[in-house]
PDB file of N, CA, C and O and ligand atoms in Angstrom:
ATOM      1  N   UNK A1189       0.726  -1.192   0.155  1.00 97.00           N
ATOM      2  CA  UNK A1189      -0.079  -0.156  -0.095  1.00 97.00           C
ATOM      3  C   UNK A1189       0.723   1.314  -0.156  1.00 97.00           C
ATOM      4  O   UNK A1189       1.914   1.211   0.433  1.00 97.00           O
ATOM      5  N   UNK A1190       0.318   2.212  -0.644  1.00 98.00           N
ATOM      6  CA  UNK A1190       0.940   3.558  -0.637  1.00 98.00           C
ATOM      7  C   UNK A1190       0.437   4.465   0.231  1.00 98.00           C
ATOM      8  O   UNK A1190      -0.873   4.683   0.139  1.00 98.00           O
ATOM      9  N   UNK A1191       1.115   5.249   1.011  1.00 98.00           N
ATOM     10  CA  UNK A1191       0.790   6.371   1.951  1.00 98.00           C
ATOM     11  C   UNK A1191       1.462   7.607   1.566  1.00 98.00           C
ATOM     12  O   UNK A1191       2.702   7.603   1.540  1.00 98.00           O
ATOM     13  N   UNK A1192       0.755   8.565   1.561  1.00 98.00           N
ATOM     14  CA  UNK A1192       0.997   9.954   1.292  1.00 98.00           C
ATOM     15  C   UNK A1192       0.692  10.839   2.541  1.00 98.00           C
ATOM     16  O   UNK A1192      -0.308  10.834   2.677  1.00 98.00           O
ATOM     17  N   UNK A1193       1.699  11.712   2.852  1.00 98.00           N
ATOM     18  CA  UNK A1193       1.685  12.402   3.982  1.00 98.00           C
ATOM     19  C   UNK A1193       1.344  14.114   3.158  1.00 98.00           C
ATOM     20  O   UNK A1193       1.984  14.226   2.439  1.00 98.00           O
ATOM     21  N   UNK A1194       0.160  14.779   3.862  1.00 97.00           N
ATOM     22  CA  UNK A1194       0.040  16.147   3.521  1.00 97.00           C
ATOM     23  C   UNK A1194       0.147  16.881   4.863  1.00 97.00           C
ATOM     24  O   UNK A1194      -0.808  17.219   5.301  1.00 97.00           O
ATOM     25  N   UNK A1195       1.343  17.073   4.885  1.00 95.00           N
ATOM     26  CA  UNK A1195       1.492  18.021   6.265  1.00 95.00           C
ATOM     27  C   UNK A1195       0.838  19.239   6.399  1.00 95.00           C
ATOM     28  O   UNK A1195       0.617  19.903   7.551  1.00 95.00           O
ATOM     29  N   UNK A1196       0.549  19.773   5.373  1.00 96.00           N
ATOM     30  CA  UNK A1196      -0.098  21.177   5.356  1.00 96.00           C
ATOM     31  C   UNK A1196      -1.731  21.088   5.823  1.00 96.00           C
ATOM     32  O   UNK A1196      -2.189  22.079   6.336  1.00 96.00           O
ATOM     33  N   UNK A1197      -2.039  19.687   5.915  1.00 97.00           N
ATOM     34  CA  UNK A1197      -3.353  19.671   6.621  1.00 97.00           C
ATOM     35  C   UNK A1197      -3.210  19.060   7.936  1.00 97.00           C
ATOM     36  O   UNK A1197      -4.232  18.880   8.548  1.00 97.00           O
ATOM     37  N   UNK A1198      -2.108  18.594   8.403  1.00 97.00           N
ATOM     38  CA  UNK A1198      -2.028  17.969   9.673  1.00 97.00           C
ATOM     39  C   UNK A1198      -2.236  19.023  10.689  1.00 97.00           C
ATOM     40  O   UNK A1198      -1.583  20.288  10.601  1.00 97.00           O
ATOM     41  N   UNK A1199      -2.838  18.801  11.896  1.00 96.00           N
ATOM     42  CA  UNK A1199      -3.069  19.844  12.937  1.00 96.00           C
ATOM     43  C   UNK A1199      -2.591  19.016  14.148  1.00 96.00           C
ATOM     44  O   UNK A1199      -2.803  19.769  15.287  1.00 96.00           O
ATOM     45  N   UNK A1200      -1.469  18.229  13.946  1.00 94.00           N
ATOM     46  CA  UNK A1200      -0.780  17.718  14.992  1.00 94.00           C
ATOM     47  C   UNK A1200      -1.533  17.022  16.176  1.00 94.00           C
ATOM     48  O   UNK A1200      -1.407  17.219  17.389  1.00 94.00           O
ATOM     49  N   UNK A1201      -2.728  16.472  15.664  1.00 85.00           N
ATOM     50  CA  UNK A1201      -3.680  16.013  16.473  1.00 85.00           C
ATOM     51  C   UNK A1201      -3.162  14.678  17.280  1.00 85.00           C
ATOM     52  O   UNK A1201      -3.668  14.374  18.313  1.00 85.00           O
ATOM     53  N   UNK A1202      -2.410  13.868  16.967  1.00 89.00           N
ATOM     54  CA  UNK A1202      -1.503  12.897  17.361  1.00 89.00           C
ATOM     55  C   UNK A1202      -2.357  11.315  17.032  1.00 89.00           C
ATOM     56  O   UNK A1202      -1.717  10.425  17.548  1.00 89.00           O
ATOM     57  N   UNK A1203      -3.451  11.485  16.505  1.00 93.00           N
ATOM     58  CA  UNK A1203      -4.256  10.223  16.409  1.00 93.00           C
ATOM     59  C   UNK A1203      -3.370   8.887  15.664  1.00 93.00           C
ATOM     60  O   UNK A1203      -3.360   7.901  16.015  1.00 93.00           O
ATOM     61  N   UNK A1204      -2.721   9.541  14.635  1.00 96.00           N
ATOM     62  CA  UNK A1204      -2.079   8.514  13.622  1.00 96.00           C
ATOM     63  C   UNK A1204      -1.169   7.624  14.574  1.00 96.00           C
ATOM     64  O   UNK A1204      -1.010   6.433  14.344  1.00 96.00           O
ATOM     65  N   UNK A1205      -0.301   8.334  15.300  1.00 95.00           N
ATOM     66  CA  UNK A1205       0.737   7.524  16.014  1.00 95.00           C
ATOM     67  C   UNK A1205       0.110   6.539  16.990  1.00 95.00           C
ATOM     68  O   UNK A1205       0.819   5.597  17.227  1.00 95.00           O
ATOM     69  N   UNK A1206      -1.094   6.805  17.418  1.00 96.00           N
ATOM     70  CA  UNK A1206      -1.514   5.668  18.494  1.00 96.00           C
ATOM     71  C   UNK A1206      -2.053   4.508  17.835  1.00 96.00           C
ATOM     72  O   UNK A1206      -2.171   3.479  18.304  1.00 96.00           O
ATOM     73  N   UNK A1207      -2.209   4.751  16.474  1.00 97.00           N
ATOM     74  CA  UNK A1207      -2.922   3.410  15.639  1.00 97.00           C
ATOM     75  C   UNK A1207      -1.438   2.924  14.946  1.00 97.00           C
ATOM     76  O   UNK A1207      -1.484   1.611  14.638  1.00 97.00           O
ATOM     77  N   UNK A1208      -0.706   3.511  14.508  1.00 97.00           N
ATOM     78  CA  UNK A1208       0.623   2.947  13.904  1.00 97.00           C
ATOM     79  C   UNK A1208       2.005   3.870  14.333  1.00 97.00           C
ATOM     80  O   UNK A1208       1.891   4.936  14.132  1.00 97.00           O
ATOM     81  N   UNK A1209       2.863   2.767  14.688  1.00 96.00           N
ATOM     82  CA  UNK A1209       4.255   3.248  15.138  1.00 96.00           C
ATOM     83  C   UNK A1209       4.958   3.708  13.638  1.00 96.00           C
ATOM     84  O   UNK A1209       6.141   4.249  13.770  1.00 96.00           O
ATOM     85  N   UNK A1210       4.341   3.582  12.432  1.00 97.00           N
ATOM     86  CA  UNK A1210       5.042   4.198  11.065  1.00 97.00           C
ATOM     87  C   UNK A1210       4.885   5.650  11.241  1.00 97.00           C
ATOM     88  O   UNK A1210       5.637   6.193  10.479  1.00 97.00           O
ATOM     89  N   UNK A1211       4.110   6.168  12.072  1.00 97.00           N
ATOM     90  CA  UNK A1211       3.983   7.746  12.189  1.00 97.00           C
ATOM     91  C   UNK A1211       4.622   8.332  13.144  1.00 97.00           C
ATOM     92  O   UNK A1211       4.628   7.669  14.405  1.00 97.00           O
ATOM     93  N   UNK A1212       5.139   9.468  12.961  1.00 95.00           N
ATOM     94  CA  UNK A1212       6.106  10.197  14.064  1.00 95.00           C
ATOM     95  C   UNK A1212       5.727  11.688  13.926  1.00 95.00           C
ATOM     96  O   UNK A1212       4.861  12.027  13.201  1.00 95.00           O
ATOM     97  N   UNK A1213       6.473  12.343  14.847  1.00 90.00           N
ATOM     98  CA  UNK A1213       6.217  13.748  14.788  1.00 90.00           C
ATOM     99  C   UNK A1213       7.514  14.576  14.584  1.00 90.00           C
ATOM    100  O   UNK A1213       8.571  14.132  14.934  1.00 90.00           O
ATOM    101  N   UNK A1214       7.324  15.713  13.926  1.00 84.00           N
ATOM    102  CA  UNK A1214       8.422  16.573  13.534  1.00 84.00           C
ATOM    103  C   UNK A1214       8.742  17.592  14.763  1.00 84.00           C
ATOM    104  O   UNK A1214       7.694  18.457  14.849  1.00 84.00           O
ATOM    105  N   UNK A1215       9.355  17.322  15.599  1.00 81.00           N
ATOM    106  CA  UNK A1215       9.769  18.071  16.854  1.00 81.00           C
ATOM    107  C   UNK A1215      10.054  19.545  16.371  1.00 81.00           C
ATOM    108  O   UNK A1215       9.769  20.534  17.072  1.00 81.00           O
ATOM    109  N   UNK A1216      10.710  19.692  15.368  1.00 81.00           N
ATOM    110  CA  UNK A1216      11.106  21.039  14.966  1.00 81.00           C
ATOM    111  C   UNK A1216       9.952  21.852  14.039  1.00 81.00           C
ATOM    112  O   UNK A1216      10.140  22.831  13.848  1.00 81.00           O
ATOM    113  N   UNK A1217       8.952  20.989  13.796  1.00 80.00           N
ATOM    114  CA  UNK A1217       7.772  21.710  13.176  1.00 80.00           C
ATOM    115  C   UNK A1217       6.384  21.495  13.950  1.00 80.00           C
ATOM    116  O   UNK A1217       5.558  21.314  13.266  1.00 80.00           O
ATOM    117  N   UNK A1218       6.589  21.716  15.169  1.00 87.00           N
ATOM    118  CA  UNK A1218       5.362  21.886  16.169  1.00 87.00           C
ATOM    119  C   UNK A1218       4.629  20.440  16.102  1.00 87.00           C
ATOM    120  O   UNK A1218       3.252  20.412  16.032  1.00 87.00           O
ATOM    121  N   UNK A1219       5.074  19.501  15.809  1.00 91.00           N
ATOM    122  CA  UNK A1219       4.441  18.161  15.998  1.00 91.00           C
ATOM    123  C   UNK A1219       3.644  17.699  14.682  1.00 91.00           C
ATOM    124  O   UNK A1219       2.805  16.725  14.739  1.00 91.00           O
ATOM    125  N   UNK A1220       4.224  18.240  13.636  1.00 96.00           N
ATOM    126  CA  UNK A1220       3.287  17.889  12.275  1.00 96.00           C
ATOM    127  C   UNK A1220       3.999  16.549  12.099  1.00 96.00           C
ATOM    128  O   UNK A1220       5.218  16.143  12.150  1.00 96.00           O
ATOM    129  N   UNK A1221       2.936  15.763  11.260  1.00 96.00           N
ATOM    130  CA  UNK A1221       3.367  14.433  11.149  1.00 96.00           C
ATOM    131  C   UNK A1221       4.538  14.041  10.093  1.00 96.00           C
ATOM    132  O   UNK A1221       4.602  14.888   8.942  1.00 96.00           O
ATOM    133  N   UNK A1222       5.363  13.020  10.546  1.00 96.00           N
ATOM    134  CA  UNK A1222       6.220  12.566   9.591  1.00 96.00           C
ATOM    135  C   UNK A1222       6.223  11.008   9.436  1.00 96.00           C
ATOM    136  O   UNK A1222       5.647  10.555  10.418  1.00 96.00           O
ATOM    137  N   UNK A1223       6.977  10.391   8.652  1.00 97.00           N
ATOM    138  CA  UNK A1223       7.083   8.972   9.019  1.00 97.00           C
ATOM    139  C   UNK A1223       8.290   8.727   9.809  1.00 97.00           C
ATOM    140  O   UNK A1223       9.169   9.551   9.915  1.00 97.00           O
ATOM    141  N   UNK A1224       8.012   7.606  10.735  1.00 96.00           N
ATOM    142  CA  UNK A1224       9.219   7.128  11.426  1.00 96.00           C
ATOM    143  C   UNK A1224      10.195   6.774  11.005  1.00 96.00           C
ATOM    144  O   UNK A1224      11.367   6.963  11.458  1.00 96.00           O
ATOM    145  N   UNK A1225      10.195   5.996  10.041  1.00 96.00           N
ATOM    146  CA  UNK A1225      11.323   5.094   9.285  1.00 96.00           C
ATOM    147  C   UNK A1225      11.612   5.345   7.907  1.00 96.00           C
ATOM    148  O   UNK A1225      12.239   4.726   7.229  1.00 96.00           O
ATOM    149  N   UNK A1226      10.794   6.566   7.334  1.00 96.00           N
ATOM    150  CA  UNK A1226      11.205   6.892   5.931  1.00 96.00           C
ATOM    151  C   UNK A1226      11.397   8.258   5.764  1.00 96.00           C
ATOM    152  O   UNK A1226      10.824   9.143   6.415  1.00 96.00           O
ATOM    153  N   UNK A1227      12.274   8.710   4.791  1.00 95.00           N
ATOM    154  CA  UNK A1227      12.463   9.938   4.333  1.00 95.00           C
ATOM    155  C   UNK A1227      11.259  10.421   3.478  1.00 95.00           C
ATOM    156  O   UNK A1227      10.582   9.575   2.726  1.00 95.00           O
ATOM    157  N   UNK A1228      10.783  11.790   3.401  1.00 97.00           N
ATOM    158  CA  UNK A1228       9.680  12.206   2.491  1.00 97.00           C
ATOM    159  C   UNK A1228       8.562  12.131   2.824  1.00 97.00           C
ATOM    160  O   UNK A1228       8.397  11.681   4.027  1.00 97.00           O
ATOM    161  N   UNK A1229       7.685  12.270   1.926  1.00 97.00           N
ATOM    162  CA  UNK A1229       6.190  12.295   2.255  1.00 97.00           C
ATOM    163  C   UNK A1229       5.265  11.458   1.628  1.00 97.00           C
ATOM    164  O   UNK A1229       4.007  11.323   1.776  1.00 97.00           O
ATOM    165  N   UNK A1230       6.022  10.238   1.168  1.00 98.00           N
ATOM    166  CA  UNK A1230       5.313   9.240   0.411  1.00 98.00           C
ATOM    167  C   UNK A1230       6.169   7.879   0.490  1.00 98.00           C
ATOM    168  O   UNK A1230       7.432   7.906   0.303  1.00 98.00           O
ATOM    169  N   UNK A1231       5.546   6.978   0.669  1.00 98.00           N
ATOM    170  CA  UNK A1231       6.256   5.420   1.085  1.00 98.00           C
ATOM    171  C   UNK A1231       5.403   4.404   0.682  1.00 98.00           C
ATOM    172  O   UNK A1231       4.274   4.775   0.712  1.00 98.00           O
ATOM    173  N   UNK A1232       5.744   3.320   0.250  1.00 98.00           N
ATOM    174  CA  UNK A1232       5.173   2.060   0.038  1.00 98.00           C
ATOM    175  C   UNK A1232       5.402   1.186   1.177  1.00 98.00           C
ATOM    176  O   UNK A1232       6.526   1.017   1.682  1.00 98.00           O
ATOM    177  N   UNK A1233       4.232   0.258   1.615  1.00 98.00           N
ATOM    178  CA  UNK A1233       4.431  -0.547   2.931  1.00 98.00           C
ATOM    179  C   UNK A1233       3.673  -1.642   2.067  1.00 98.00           C
ATOM    180  O   UNK A1233       2.492  -1.803   1.583  1.00 98.00           O
ATOM    181  N   UNK A1234       3.852  -3.093   3.130  1.00 97.00           N
ATOM    182  CA  UNK A1234       2.920  -4.019   2.868  1.00 97.00           C
ATOM    183  C   UNK A1234       1.589  -3.785   3.323  1.00 97.00           C
ATOM    184  O   UNK A1234       1.697  -2.947   4.474  1.00 97.00           O
ATOM    185  N   UNK A1235       0.724  -4.395   2.864  1.00 97.00           N
ATOM    186  CA  UNK A1235      -0.767  -3.921   3.380  1.00 97.00           C
ATOM    187  C   UNK A1235      -0.604  -4.318   4.837  1.00 97.00           C
ATOM    188  O   UNK A1235      -0.211  -5.322   5.442  1.00 97.00           O
ATOM    189  N   UNK A1236      -1.208  -3.299   5.623  1.00 96.00           N
ATOM    190  CA  UNK A1236      -1.366  -3.292   7.251  1.00 96.00           C
ATOM    191  C   UNK A1236      -2.515  -2.582   7.593  1.00 96.00           C
ATOM    192  O   UNK A1236      -3.042  -1.619   7.209  1.00 96.00           O
ATOM    193  N   UNK A1237      -3.379  -3.350   8.424  1.00 97.00           N
ATOM    194  CA  UNK A1237      -4.614  -2.944   8.908  1.00 97.00           C
ATOM    195  C   UNK A1237      -4.277  -1.617   9.880  1.00 97.00           C
ATOM    196  O   UNK A1237      -5.347  -0.680   9.816  1.00 97.00           O
ATOM    197  N   UNK A1238      -3.390  -1.778  10.599  1.00 97.00           N
ATOM    198  CA  UNK A1238      -2.966  -0.428  11.498  1.00 97.00           C
ATOM    199  C   UNK A1238      -2.760   0.682  10.566  1.00 97.00           C
ATOM    200  O   UNK A1238      -2.992   1.981  11.066  1.00 97.00           O
ATOM    201  N   UNK A1239      -2.008   0.709   9.563  1.00 97.00           N
ATOM    202  CA  UNK A1239      -1.578   1.704   8.909  1.00 97.00           C
ATOM    203  C   UNK A1239      -3.050   2.316   8.153  1.00 97.00           C
ATOM    204  O   UNK A1239      -3.224   3.484   7.948  1.00 97.00           O
ATOM    205  N   UNK A1240      -3.780   1.469   7.597  1.00 97.00           N
ATOM    206  CA  UNK A1240      -4.999   1.938   7.221  1.00 97.00           C
ATOM    207  C   UNK A1240      -5.901   2.537   7.887  1.00 97.00           C
ATOM    208  O   UNK A1240      -6.420   3.580   7.586  1.00 97.00           O
ATOM    209  N   UNK A1241      -6.028   1.932   9.160  1.00 97.00           N
ATOM    210  CA  UNK A1241      -6.895   2.543  10.360  1.00 97.00           C
ATOM    211  C   UNK A1241      -6.332   3.915  10.697  1.00 97.00           C
ATOM    212  O   UNK A1241      -6.982   5.081  10.773  1.00 97.00           O
ATOM    213  N   UNK A1242      -4.977   4.180  10.694  1.00 97.00           N
ATOM    214  CA  UNK A1242      -4.191   5.601  11.064  1.00 97.00           C
ATOM    215  C   UNK A1242      -4.792   6.414  10.051  1.00 97.00           C
ATOM    216  O   UNK A1242      -5.065   7.687  10.188  1.00 97.00           O
ATOM    217  N   UNK A1243      -4.556   6.039   8.479  1.00 97.00           N
ATOM    218  CA  UNK A1243      -5.016   6.920   7.577  1.00 97.00           C
ATOM    219  C   UNK A1243      -6.440   7.262   7.589  1.00 97.00           C
ATOM    220  O   UNK A1243      -6.760   8.644   7.366  1.00 97.00           O
ATOM    221  N   UNK A1244      -7.323   6.370   7.877  1.00 96.00           N
ATOM    222  CA  UNK A1244      -8.721   6.629   7.969  1.00 96.00           C
ATOM    223  C   UNK A1244      -9.264   7.403   8.982  1.00 96.00           C
ATOM    224  O   UNK A1244     -10.177   8.132   9.049  1.00 96.00           O
ATOM    225  N   UNK A1245      -8.355   7.435  10.042  1.00 96.00           N
ATOM    226  CA  UNK A1245      -8.931   7.924  11.344  1.00 96.00           C
ATOM    227  C   UNK A1245      -8.450   9.568  11.383  1.00 96.00           C
ATOM    228  O   UNK A1245      -8.859  10.106  12.295  1.00 96.00           O
ATOM    229  N   UNK A1246      -7.487   9.794  10.592  1.00 97.00           N
ATOM    230  CA  UNK A1246      -6.992  11.173  10.728  1.00 97.00           C
ATOM    231  C   UNK A1246      -8.288  12.228  10.269  1.00 97.00           C
ATOM    232  O   UNK A1246      -8.827  12.292   9.478  1.00 97.00           O
ATOM    233  N   UNK A1247      -8.366  12.967  11.325  1.00 96.00           N
ATOM    234  CA  UNK A1247      -9.435  14.180  11.167  1.00 96.00           C
ATOM    235  C   UNK A1247      -9.446  15.075  10.176  1.00 96.00           C
ATOM    236  O   UNK A1247     -10.459  15.559   9.741  1.00 96.00           O
ATOM    237  N   UNK A1248      -8.277  15.183   9.654  1.00 97.00           N
ATOM    238  CA  UNK A1248      -8.261  16.349   8.463  1.00 97.00           C
ATOM    239  C   UNK A1248      -7.613  15.630   7.399  1.00 97.00           C
ATOM    240  O   UNK A1248      -7.284  16.328   6.279  1.00 97.00           O
ATOM    241  N   UNK A1249      -7.820  14.461   7.134  1.00 97.00           N
ATOM    242  CA  UNK A1249      -7.385  13.747   5.982  1.00 97.00           C
ATOM    243  C   UNK A1249      -5.944  14.144   5.393  1.00 97.00           C
ATOM    244  O   UNK A1249      -5.683  14.505   4.154  1.00 97.00           O
ATOM    245  N   UNK A1250      -4.972  14.234   6.601  1.00 98.00           N
ATOM    246  CA  UNK A1250      -3.587  14.562   6.149  1.00 98.00           C
ATOM    247  C   UNK A1250      -2.890  13.241   5.710  1.00 98.00           C
ATOM    248  O   UNK A1250      -1.497  13.505   5.178  1.00 98.00           O
ATOM    249  N   UNK A1251      -3.525  11.986   5.634  1.00 98.00           N
ATOM    250  CA  UNK A1251      -2.898  10.791   5.290  1.00 98.00           C
ATOM    251  C   UNK A1251      -3.746  10.176   4.346  1.00 98.00           C
ATOM    252  O   UNK A1251      -4.783   9.805   4.763  1.00 98.00           O
ATOM    253  N   UNK A1252      -3.399   9.907   3.256  1.00 98.00           N
ATOM    254  CA  UNK A1252      -3.774   9.369   2.085  1.00 98.00           C
ATOM    255  C   UNK A1252      -3.352   8.017   1.910  1.00 98.00           C
ATOM    256  O   UNK A1252      -2.007   7.733   1.912  1.00 98.00           O
ATOM    257  N   UNK A1253      -4.189   7.014   1.657  1.00 96.00           N
ATOM    258  CA  UNK A1253      -3.632   5.493   1.317  1.00 96.00           C
ATOM    259  C   UNK A1253      -4.368   5.124   0.259  1.00 96.00           C
ATOM    260  O   UNK A1253      -5.468   5.297  -0.088  1.00 96.00           O
ATOM    261  N   UNK A1254      -3.639   4.085  -0.460  1.00 93.00           N
ATOM    262  CA  UNK A1254      -4.220   3.389  -1.750  1.00 93.00           C
ATOM    263  C   UNK A1254      -3.574   2.359  -1.972  1.00 93.00           C
ATOM    264  O   UNK A1254      -2.340   2.142  -1.276  1.00 93.00           O
TER     265      UNK A1254
HETATM  266  S1  LIG B1628      -3.999  12.127  12.827  1.00 91.44           S
HETATM  267 FE1  LIG B1628      -3.821  13.507  11.241  1.00 91.44          FE
HETATM  268  S2  LIG B1628      -3.803  15.484  11.950  1.00 91.44           S
HETATM  269 FE2  LIG B1628      -3.525  14.083  13.650  1.00 91.44          FE
HETATM  270  S3  LIG B1628      -1.181  14.084  13.616  1.00 91.44           S
HETATM  271 FE3  LIG B1628      -1.821  12.310  12.464  1.00 91.44          FE
HETATM  272  S4  LIG B1628      -1.641  13.238  10.370  1.00 91.44           S
HETATM  273 FE4  LIG B1628      -1.709  15.064  11.937  1.00 91.44          FE
END
Protein backbone atom coordinates (compact mmCIF):
# COMPACT_ATOMS: atom_id res chain seq x y z
CA UNK A 1 0.00 0.00 0.00
CA UNK A 2 1.05 3.54 -0.73
CA UNK A 3 0.86 6.19 1.98
CA UNK A 4 1.16 9.90 1.29
CA UNK A 5 1.43 12.60 3.94
CA UNK A 6 -0.06 16.07 3.49
CA UNK A 7 1.66 18.02 6.27
CA UNK A 8 -0.13 21.24 5.30
CA UNK A 9 -3.37 19.56 6.46
CA UNK A 10 -1.98 18.08 9.68
CA UNK A 11 -3.10 19.75 12.91
CA UNK A 12 -0.76 17.66 15.10
CA UNK A 13 -3.75 15.89 16.64
CA UNK A 14 -1.64 12.80 17.28
CA UNK A 15 -4.17 10.09 16.50
CA UNK A 16 -2.18 8.47 13.71
CA UNK A 17 0.73 7.51 15.95
CA UNK A 18 -1.59 5.82 18.42
CA UNK A 19 -2.71 3.46 15.64
CA UNK A 20 0.61 2.88 13.88
CA UNK A 21 4.22 3.39 14.91
CA UNK A 22 5.03 4.11 11.26
CA UNK A 23 3.98 7.69 12.03
CA UNK A 24 5.91 10.13 14.14
CA UNK A 25 6.14 13.84 14.78
CA UNK A 26 8.48 16.52 13.58
CA UNK A 27 9.65 18.15 16.80
CA UNK A 28 11.10 21.06 14.84
CA UNK A 29 7.77 21.74 13.17
CA UNK A 30 5.26 21.78 16.05
CA UNK A 31 4.45 18.09 15.94
CA UNK A 32 3.45 17.81 12.30
CA UNK A 33 3.28 14.24 11.04
CA UNK A 34 6.29 12.54 9.43
CA UNK A 35 7.17 8.91 8.76
CA UNK A 36 9.03 7.26 11.62
CA UNK A 37 11.29 5.17 9.37
CA UNK A 38 11.18 6.80 5.94
CA UNK A 39 12.33 10.10 4.51
CA UNK A 40 9.98 12.20 2.44
CA UNK A 41 6.21 12.44 2.26
CA UNK A 42 5.35 9.24 0.37
CA UNK A 43 6.27 5.60 0.99
CA UNK A 44 5.16 2.07 0.11
CA UNK A 45 4.38 -0.51 2.79
CA UNK A 46 3.07 -4.06 2.88
CA UNK A 47 -0.71 -4.06 3.40
CA UNK A 48 -1.28 -3.29 7.06
CA UNK A 49 -4.59 -2.85 8.92
CA UNK A 50 -3.08 -0.47 11.48
CA UNK A 51 -1.69 1.80 8.76
CA UNK A 52 -5.05 1.83 7.03
CA UNK A 53 -6.86 2.62 10.27
CA UNK A 54 -4.43 5.45 11.01
CA UNK A 55 -5.01 6.87 7.56
CA UNK A 56 -8.78 6.62 7.76
CA UNK A 57 -8.86 8.05 11.29
CA UNK A 58 -6.97 11.25 10.61
CA UNK A 59 -9.53 14.02 11.29
CA UNK A 60 -8.13 16.33 8.60
CA UNK A 61 -7.37 13.69 5.94
CA UNK A 62 -3.65 14.47 6.11
CA UNK A 63 -2.79 10.82 5.41
CA UNK A 64 -3.80 9.39 2.03
CA UNK A 65 -3.70 5.65 1.37
CA UNK A 66 -4.29 3.44 -1.64
S1 LIG B 1 -3.96 12.08 12.85
FE1 LIG B 1 -3.81 13.48 11.11
S2 LIG B 1 -3.90 15.53 12.00
FE2 LIG B 1 -3.36 14.08 13.62
S3 LIG B 1 -1.12 14.08 13.74
FE3 LIG B 1 -1.77 12.40 12.40
S4 LIG B 1 -1.72 13.29 10.35
FE4 LIG B 1 -1.74 15.00 11.78
